[in-house]
């Protein structure tokens, strides 16, 4: 068994240093102004399924400022102040299941916070903007924070990698403490493959937290989620182990699981990102009989995405190895010519040297992901500044 597989079988908690990244980003990018855009607004709660309002014998108290107090400290997963990012599904018992690389955030008062999980999963979590913690065998009741100063705090939790599948039953805060609404932040969804999900290489730390799709929105102070899976292509019939192609897979609730059947459809109206960032094409062949399939698939994906999200800005990145660069650029130009001014092409040529800044000619190193994050954040910030 490889070291990568061994990693999945043991508990690992490590620090993902957001503050250091922010500091280096300011130096490299010449200062990135954080969170200055105007969000279009997005759905905040997972849909479907009955919602349990049980609070372990103590009913919540709702306040005019939007906060909700819990006499017993038991916070159901359906609490109105929890903002779910990405693909979450409520269950009949009130639990909430997450798919792909989804996330959530909310404010709370008191000195401690824990989350209760229905089964093992992989999580990233951070409190009050501190460094994210990584746990690849989170289970039972997991302490997120303790010994905090009395007052108001914030928490963010994300699926740590592909197939993390967090299944949240409830949260626990101090008795009599409250959940509180957070100021809305712009939302950014990334669509991609193993690079976007944070695969670095065999035996290395493969984690969403190391990916540009996690670090870029952190630099921008955006809320975010990722829809990505290793090996997937844009066009159907290419890539693997999931060969359905993102052009089809995107409307499925869940990422690929071996032996899957009857994967539920995802209703795209349930979550609308303000910004959609696409980085696909690396797994689509550039030569051979399947190469011509890419252009029509990419065209269809952009058309579909615009139909799902009429007001969202769509950033279409060229892959870092240059695959299908011309097709992507030309497809975006066609959309612009048809009147879609919110489809934006990002040429990543020269962002990294694939010969020296990847582990295998394809997957960027952690340092390269940092470099990409700074360049992408600067591009987005410049776009926002120009558009006002």
Coordinates of C-alpha atoms in Angstrom, one line a residue:
X1 CA 0.0 0.0 0.0
X2 CA 1.4 3.4 -0.9
X3 CA 2.1 6.2 1.6
X4 CA -0.8 8.1 0.1
X5 CA -3.2 5.3 1.1
X6 CA -1.6 5.0 4.5
X7 CA -2.3 8.6 5.1
X8 CA -6.0 8.0 4.9
X9 CA -5.9 5.4 7.7
X10 CA -4.3 7.5 10.5
X11 CA -5.2 10.7 12.2
X12 CA -3.1 13.7 11.1
X13 CA -3.5 17.2 12.4
X14 CA -1.3 19.8 10.8
X15 CA -1.3 23.6 10.5
X16 CA -2.1 25.3 7.2
X17 CA -0.6 28.7 7.6
X18 CA -3.0 31.3 6.2
X19 CA -1.3 34.2 7.9
X20 CA 2.1 33.4 6.4
X21 CA 0.5 33.1 2.9
X22 CA -1.3 36.5 3.4
X23 CA 2.0 38.1 4.4
X24 CA 3.9 36.7 1.4
X25 CA 1.1 37.5 -0.9
X26 CA 1.2 41.2 0.1
X27 CA 4.9 41.3 -0.7
X28 CA 4.7 39.4 -4.0
X29 CA 1.5 41.0 -5.3
X30 CA 2.3 44.5 -4.1
X31 CA -0.6 44.5 -1.7
X32 CA -3.9 42.8 -2.3
X33 CA -6.9 44.7 -1.0
X34 CA -9.2 42.2 0.7
X35 CA -12.9 41.7 0.1
X36 CA -13.8 44.9 -1.8
X37 CA -16.3 43.5 -4.3
X38 CA -20.1 43.6 -4.2
X39 CA -21.6 40.1 -3.9
X40 CA -24.6 39.1 -5.9
X41 CA -25.9 37.0 -3.0
X42 CA -26.1 33.2 -2.7
X43 CA -28.2 30.6 -1.1
X44 CA -27.0 30.0 2.5
X45 CA -28.9 26.9 3.6
X46 CA -29.0 23.3 2.2
X47 CA -32.4 22.4 0.8
X48 CA -34.7 19.4 0.8
X49 CA -35.6 17.1 3.6
X50 CA -37.4 17.7 6.9
X51 CA -35.5 19.7 9.5
X52 CA -35.3 18.7 13.2
X53 CA -35.7 21.5 15.7
X54 CA -34.8 19.4 18.7
X55 CA -32.4 21.1 21.1
X56 CA -31.9 18.3 23.7
X57 CA -34.9 19.5 25.8
X58 CA -34.2 23.2 25.6
X59 CA -35.8 25.4 22.9
X60 CA -33.7 28.1 21.2
X61 CA -34.4 31.7 21.9
X62 CA -34.5 34.0 18.8
X63 CA -33.3 37.6 19.2
X64 CA -34.0 40.8 17.2
X65 CA -30.3 41.1 16.2
X66 CA -30.5 37.7 14.4
X67 CA -28.7 35.7 17.1
X68 CA -30.1 32.5 18.5
X69 CA -29.4 31.5 22.1
X70 CA -29.3 27.9 23.2
X71 CA -29.9 27.2 26.9
X72 CA -28.3 23.8 26.7
X73 CA -25.7 24.8 24.2
X74 CA -27.0 22.2 21.6
X75 CA -27.0 23.8 18.1
X76 CA -28.8 21.8 15.4
X77 CA -27.2 21.6 12.0
X78 CA -30.3 23.6 10.7
X79 CA -29.5 26.7 12.8
X80 CA -30.4 29.7 10.7
X81 CA -27.0 31.4 11.2
X82 CA -25.0 28.6 9.6
X83 CA -24.0 29.5 6.1
X84 CA -23.4 26.4 4.0
X85 CA -21.1 26.8 1.0
X86 CA -21.4 24.4 -1.9
X87 CA -23.2 21.1 -1.9
X88 CA -25.0 20.1 1.3
X89 CA -28.1 17.9 1.7
X90 CA -30.4 17.9 4.7
X91 CA -31.5 14.5 5.9
X92 CA -34.9 13.6 7.3
X93 CA -33.4 13.5 10.9
X94 CA -32.0 17.1 10.5
X95 CA -28.4 16.0 9.9
X96 CA -26.6 17.7 7.0
X97 CA -24.3 15.8 4.6
X98 CA -21.6 17.5 2.5
X99 CA -20.4 16.6 -0.9
X100 CA -17.4 17.6 -3.0
X101 CA -15.2 20.1 -1.2
X102 CA -18.0 22.0 0.6
X103 CA -17.8 24.4 3.5
X104 CA -19.7 26.3 6.2
X105 CA -19.3 29.3 8.5
X106 CA -21.1 31.0 11.4
X107 CA -20.6 33.2 14.4
X108 CA -21.0 32.1 18.0
X109 CA -20.5 33.4 21.5
X110 CA -18.8 31.7 24.5
X111 CA -15.5 30.0 25.1
X112 CA -15.8 26.7 23.2
X113 CA -17.2 24.9 20.2
X114 CA -17.4 21.3 19.1
X115 CA -19.0 19.5 16.2
X116 CA -20.6 16.0 16.3
X117 CA -20.2 13.8 13.3
X118 CA -22.2 10.8 12.2
X119 CA -19.2 9.0 10.7
X120 CA -15.5 9.5 10.0
X121 CA -14.6 12.3 7.6
X122 CA -11.8 14.7 6.7
X123 CA -12.0 18.3 7.8
X124 CA -10.3 21.6 7.8
X125 CA -11.4 24.1 10.4
X126 CA -10.4 27.4 11.7
X127 CA -11.6 29.9 14.4
X128 CA -11.4 33.7 14.3
X129 CA -9.1 33.7 11.2
X130 CA -6.4 31.6 12.8
X131 CA -4.5 29.0 11.0
X132 CA -6.6 26.1 9.7
X133 CA -6.3 22.7 11.4
X134 CA -6.3 19.6 9.3
X135 CA -7.8 16.3 10.6
X136 CA -8.1 13.4 8.2
X137 CA -9.9 11.1 10.6
X138 CA -12.4 13.3 12.3
X139 CA -15.1 11.4 14.1
X140 CA -17.6 11.5 17.0
X141 CA -17.5 14.8 18.8
X142 CA -14.6 16.8 17.7
X143 CA -13.4 19.8 19.7
X144 CA -13.0 22.8 17.4
X145 CA -12.0 25.3 20.0
X146 CA -11.8 25.7 23.8
X147 CA -10.5 28.3 26.2
X148 CA -11.6 31.2 24.0
X149 CA -12.1 34.7 25.4
X150 CA -15.7 35.4 26.2
X151 CA -17.3 37.3 23.4
X152 CA -18.1 36.7 19.7
X153 CA -16.1 34.3 17.5
X154 CA -16.4 32.9 14.0
X155 CA -15.7 29.4 12.7
X156 CA -15.1 28.0 9.2
X157 CA -15.2 24.3 8.4
X158 CA -14.4 22.7 5.0
X159 CA -14.3 19.2 3.5
X160 CA -10.6 18.5 3.6
X161 CA -10.2 16.6 0.3
X162 CA -12.2 14.7 -2.3
X163 CA -14.6 12.1 -0.8
X164 CA -14.4 13.7 2.6
X165 CA -18.2 13.5 3.0
X166 CA -18.7 15.4 6.3
X167 CA -22.0 14.3 8.0
X168 CA -22.8 16.8 10.7
X169 CA -25.4 16.0 13.3
X170 CA -25.0 19.1 15.5
X171 CA -22.7 21.6 17.2
X172 CA -22.1 22.3 20.8
X173 CA -21.4 25.7 22.3
X174 CA -21.4 26.9 26.0
X175 CA -24.8 26.7 27.8
X176 CA -26.7 29.9 27.2
X177 CA -24.4 31.0 24.4
X178 CA -25.6 32.0 20.9
X179 CA -25.0 31.6 17.3
X180 CA -24.7 34.9 15.4
X181 CA -25.0 36.0 11.8
X182 CA -21.8 36.9 10.0
X183 CA -21.4 39.7 7.5
X184 CA -22.0 38.3 4.1
X185 CA -18.9 37.8 2.0
X186 CA -18.6 37.2 -1.8
X187 CA -18.7 33.5 -2.7
X188 CA -16.3 31.8 -5.1
X189 CA -16.7 28.3 -6.5
X190 CA -13.9 26.4 -8.2
X191 CA -14.5 23.7 -10.7
X192 CA -11.5 21.5 -11.6
X193 CA -9.6 18.2 -11.2
X194 CA -6.9 16.8 -9.0
X195 CA -4.9 20.1 -9.2
X196 CA -7.9 22.1 -7.8
X197 CA -8.6 19.5 -5.1
X198 CA -5.0 19.8 -3.8
X199 CA -3.3 16.6 -5.0
X200 CA 0.4 17.2 -4.9
X201 CA 1.9 13.7 -5.3
X202 CA 2.3 10.2 -3.8
X203 CA 3.3 10.2 -0.2
X204 CA 2.9 14.0 0.1
X205 CA 0.3 16.1 1.9
X206 CA -2.6 16.0 -0.5
X207 CA -5.2 18.4 0.9
X208 CA -7.6 21.0 -0.3
X209 CA -5.9 23.3 2.1
X210 CA -2.7 23.3 0.0
X211 CA -4.5 24.1 -3.3
X212 CA -4.8 27.4 -5.1
X213 CA -8.6 26.8 -5.0
X214 CA -8.5 27.2 -1.2
X215 CA -5.8 29.7 -0.8
X216 CA -6.9 32.2 -3.5
X217 CA -10.3 33.0 -1.9
X218 CA -8.6 33.1 1.5
X219 CA -6.4 35.9 0.2
X220 CA -9.4 37.7 -1.1
X221 CA -11.4 37.1 2.0
X222 CA -14.1 35.3 0.0
X223 CA -16.3 32.4 1.1
X224 CA -15.6 29.5 -1.1
X225 CA -16.2 25.9 -2.1
X226 CA -14.7 23.5 -4.7
X227 CA -16.3 21.1 -7.2
X228 CA -13.4 18.9 -8.2
X229 CA -12.2 15.3 -8.4
X230 CA -8.9 13.8 -9.4
X231 CA -8.7 12.6 -13.1
X232 CA -11.8 14.2 -14.4
X233 CA -11.9 15.8 -17.8
X234 CA -14.2 18.4 -19.3
X235 CA -15.5 16.2 -22.1
X236 CA -17.3 12.9 -21.6
X237 CA -15.3 9.8 -22.5
X238 CA -11.9 11.1 -21.3
X239 CA -10.2 11.1 -17.9
X240 CA -10.7 8.6 -15.2
X241 CA -11.7 6.9 -13.0
X242 CA -14.7 9.1 -13.6
X243 CA -15.0 9.4 -17.4
X244 CA -18.4 11.2 -17.4
X245 CA -16.8 14.5 -17.9
X246 CA -17.5 17.6 -15.9
X247 CA -19.8 18.8 -18.6
X248 CA -22.2 16.1 -17.3
X249 CA -20.9 15.5 -13.7
X250 CA -21.4 19.1 -12.6
X251 CA -25.2 18.5 -12.2
X252 CA -24.7 15.5 -10.0
X253 CA -24.9 16.0 -6.2
X254 CA -21.8 14.0 -5.4
X255 CA -18.3 13.3 -6.7
X256 CA -17.4 9.9 -8.1
X257 CA -17.4 6.9 -5.8
X258 CA -16.3 3.5 -7.1
X259 CA -19.3 1.3 -7.8
X260 CA -21.7 4.2 -7.8
X261 CA -25.2 4.0 -9.3
X262 CA -28.1 6.4 -9.5
X263 CA -26.2 9.4 -8.3
X264 CA -28.8 12.1 -7.3
X265 CA -29.1 15.2 -9.4
X266 CA -27.9 18.5 -8.0
X267 CA -30.3 21.5 -8.3
X268 CA -28.0 24.3 -9.2
X269 CA -30.5 26.9 -8.0
X270 CA -29.8 25.9 -4.4
X271 CA -26.4 27.5 -4.3
X272 CA -25.3 30.4 -6.5
X273 CA -21.7 31.6 -6.3
X274 CA -20.8 35.1 -7.1
X275 CA -17.7 34.0 -9.0
X276 CA -17.2 30.7 -10.8
X277 CA -13.6 29.7 -11.5
X278 CA -12.9 26.9 -14.0
X279 CA -9.6 25.1 -14.4
X280 CA -10.2 22.1 -16.6
X281 CA -8.6 20.6 -19.7
X282 CA -5.5 18.9 -18.2
X283 CA -7.1 15.5 -18.4
X284 CA -8.6 16.0 -21.9
X285 CA -6.3 14.6 -24.6
X286 CA -4.8 17.3 -26.9
X287 CA -4.1 14.7 -29.6
X288 CA -5.8 11.7 -31.0
X289 CA -9.4 10.9 -31.8
X290 CA -10.8 12.3 -28.6
X291 CA -9.0 15.7 -28.8
X292 CA -11.8 17.4 -30.8
X293 CA -14.3 16.6 -28.1
X294 CA -12.9 19.3 -25.8
X295 CA -14.1 22.4 -27.6
X296 CA -17.8 21.5 -27.8
X297 CA -17.8 20.2 -24.2
X298 CA -16.2 23.4 -22.9
X299 CA -18.6 25.5 -25.0
X300 CA -21.6 23.6 -23.5
X301 CA -20.3 23.9 -20.0
X302 CA -20.0 27.7 -20.3
X303 CA -23.5 27.9 -21.8
X304 CA -24.9 25.7 -19.0
X305 CA -23.1 27.7 -16.3
X306 CA -24.5 31.0 -17.6
X307 CA -27.9 29.4 -17.6
X308 CA -27.5 28.3 -14.0
X309 CA -25.9 31.5 -12.8
X310 CA -27.1 34.5 -15.0
X311 CA -25.3 37.2 -12.9
X312 CA -22.2 35.3 -11.8
X313 CA -18.8 36.2 -13.1
X314 CA -17.2 33.2 -14.8
X315 CA -13.4 33.0 -14.9
X316 CA -12.1 30.5 -17.4
X317 CA -8.4 29.6 -16.6
X318 CA -6.1 27.9 -19.1
X319 CA -4.4 24.8 -17.5
X320 CA -1.0 25.4 -16.1
X321 CA 0.6 23.0 -18.6
X322 CA -1.0 25.0 -21.5
X323 CA -3.4 22.2 -22.6
X324 CA -6.3 23.5 -24.7
X325 CA -5.3 27.1 -24.1
X326 CA -6.4 28.2 -27.6
X327 CA -9.8 26.4 -27.4
X328 CA -10.6 28.0 -24.0
X329 CA -9.6 31.5 -25.1
X330 CA -11.6 31.2 -28.3
X331 CA -14.6 29.8 -26.6
X332 CA -14.7 32.6 -24.1
X333 CA -14.2 35.2 -26.9
X334 CA -17.2 33.7 -28.7
X335 CA -19.3 34.2 -25.5
X336 CA -18.0 37.8 -25.2
X337 CA -19.0 38.4 -28.8
X338 CA -22.5 37.1 -28.1
X339 CA -22.9 39.7 -25.3
X340 CA -21.7 37.7 -22.2
X341 CA -19.3 40.3 -20.7
X342 CA -19.0 38.4 -17.4
X343 CA -17.1 35.5 -19.0
X344 CA -13.5 36.2 -18.4
X345 CA -10.5 34.3 -19.9
X346 CA -7.4 34.0 -17.7
X347 CA -4.2 33.1 -19.5
X348 CA -1.9 31.3 -17.0
X349 CA 1.0 31.1 -19.3
X350 CA 4.2 31.5 -17.4
X351 CA 2.6 31.4 -13.9
X352 CA 4.7 28.4 -13.0
X353 CA 7.4 26.4 -14.7
X354 CA 5.9 22.9 -15.0
X355 CA 9.4 21.4 -15.4
X356 CA 10.6 22.7 -12.0
X357 CA 7.5 23.6 -10.0
X358 CA 5.5 20.4 -10.3
X359 CA 6.1 17.0 -8.8
X360 CA 5.5 15.1 -12.0
X361 CA 5.2 17.6 -14.8
X362 CA 1.5 18.2 -14.0
X363 CA 0.8 18.7 -10.3
X364 CA 2.1 21.9 -8.8
X365 CA 4.2 21.8 -5.6
X366 CA 2.8 23.4 -2.5
X367 CA 5.0 26.4 -3.2
X368 CA 3.7 26.6 -6.7
X369 CA 0.1 26.6 -5.5
X370 CA 1.0 29.5 -3.3
X371 CA 2.5 31.3 -6.3
X372 CA -0.6 30.6 -8.4
X373 CA -2.9 31.8 -5.6
X374 CA -1.1 35.2 -5.4
X375 CA -1.3 35.6 -9.2
X376 CA -5.0 34.6 -9.4
X377 CA -6.0 36.7 -6.4
X378 CA -4.2 39.7 -8.0
X379 CA -6.0 39.1 -11.3
X380 CA -9.4 38.9 -9.6
X381 CA -8.7 42.0 -7.5
X382 CA -7.6 43.9 -10.6
X383 CA -10.8 42.8 -12.4
X384 CA -12.9 44.1 -9.4
X385 CA -11.0 47.4 -9.3
X386 CA -11.5 48.0 -13.0
X387 CA -15.2 47.0 -13.0
X388 CA -15.8 49.1 -9.9

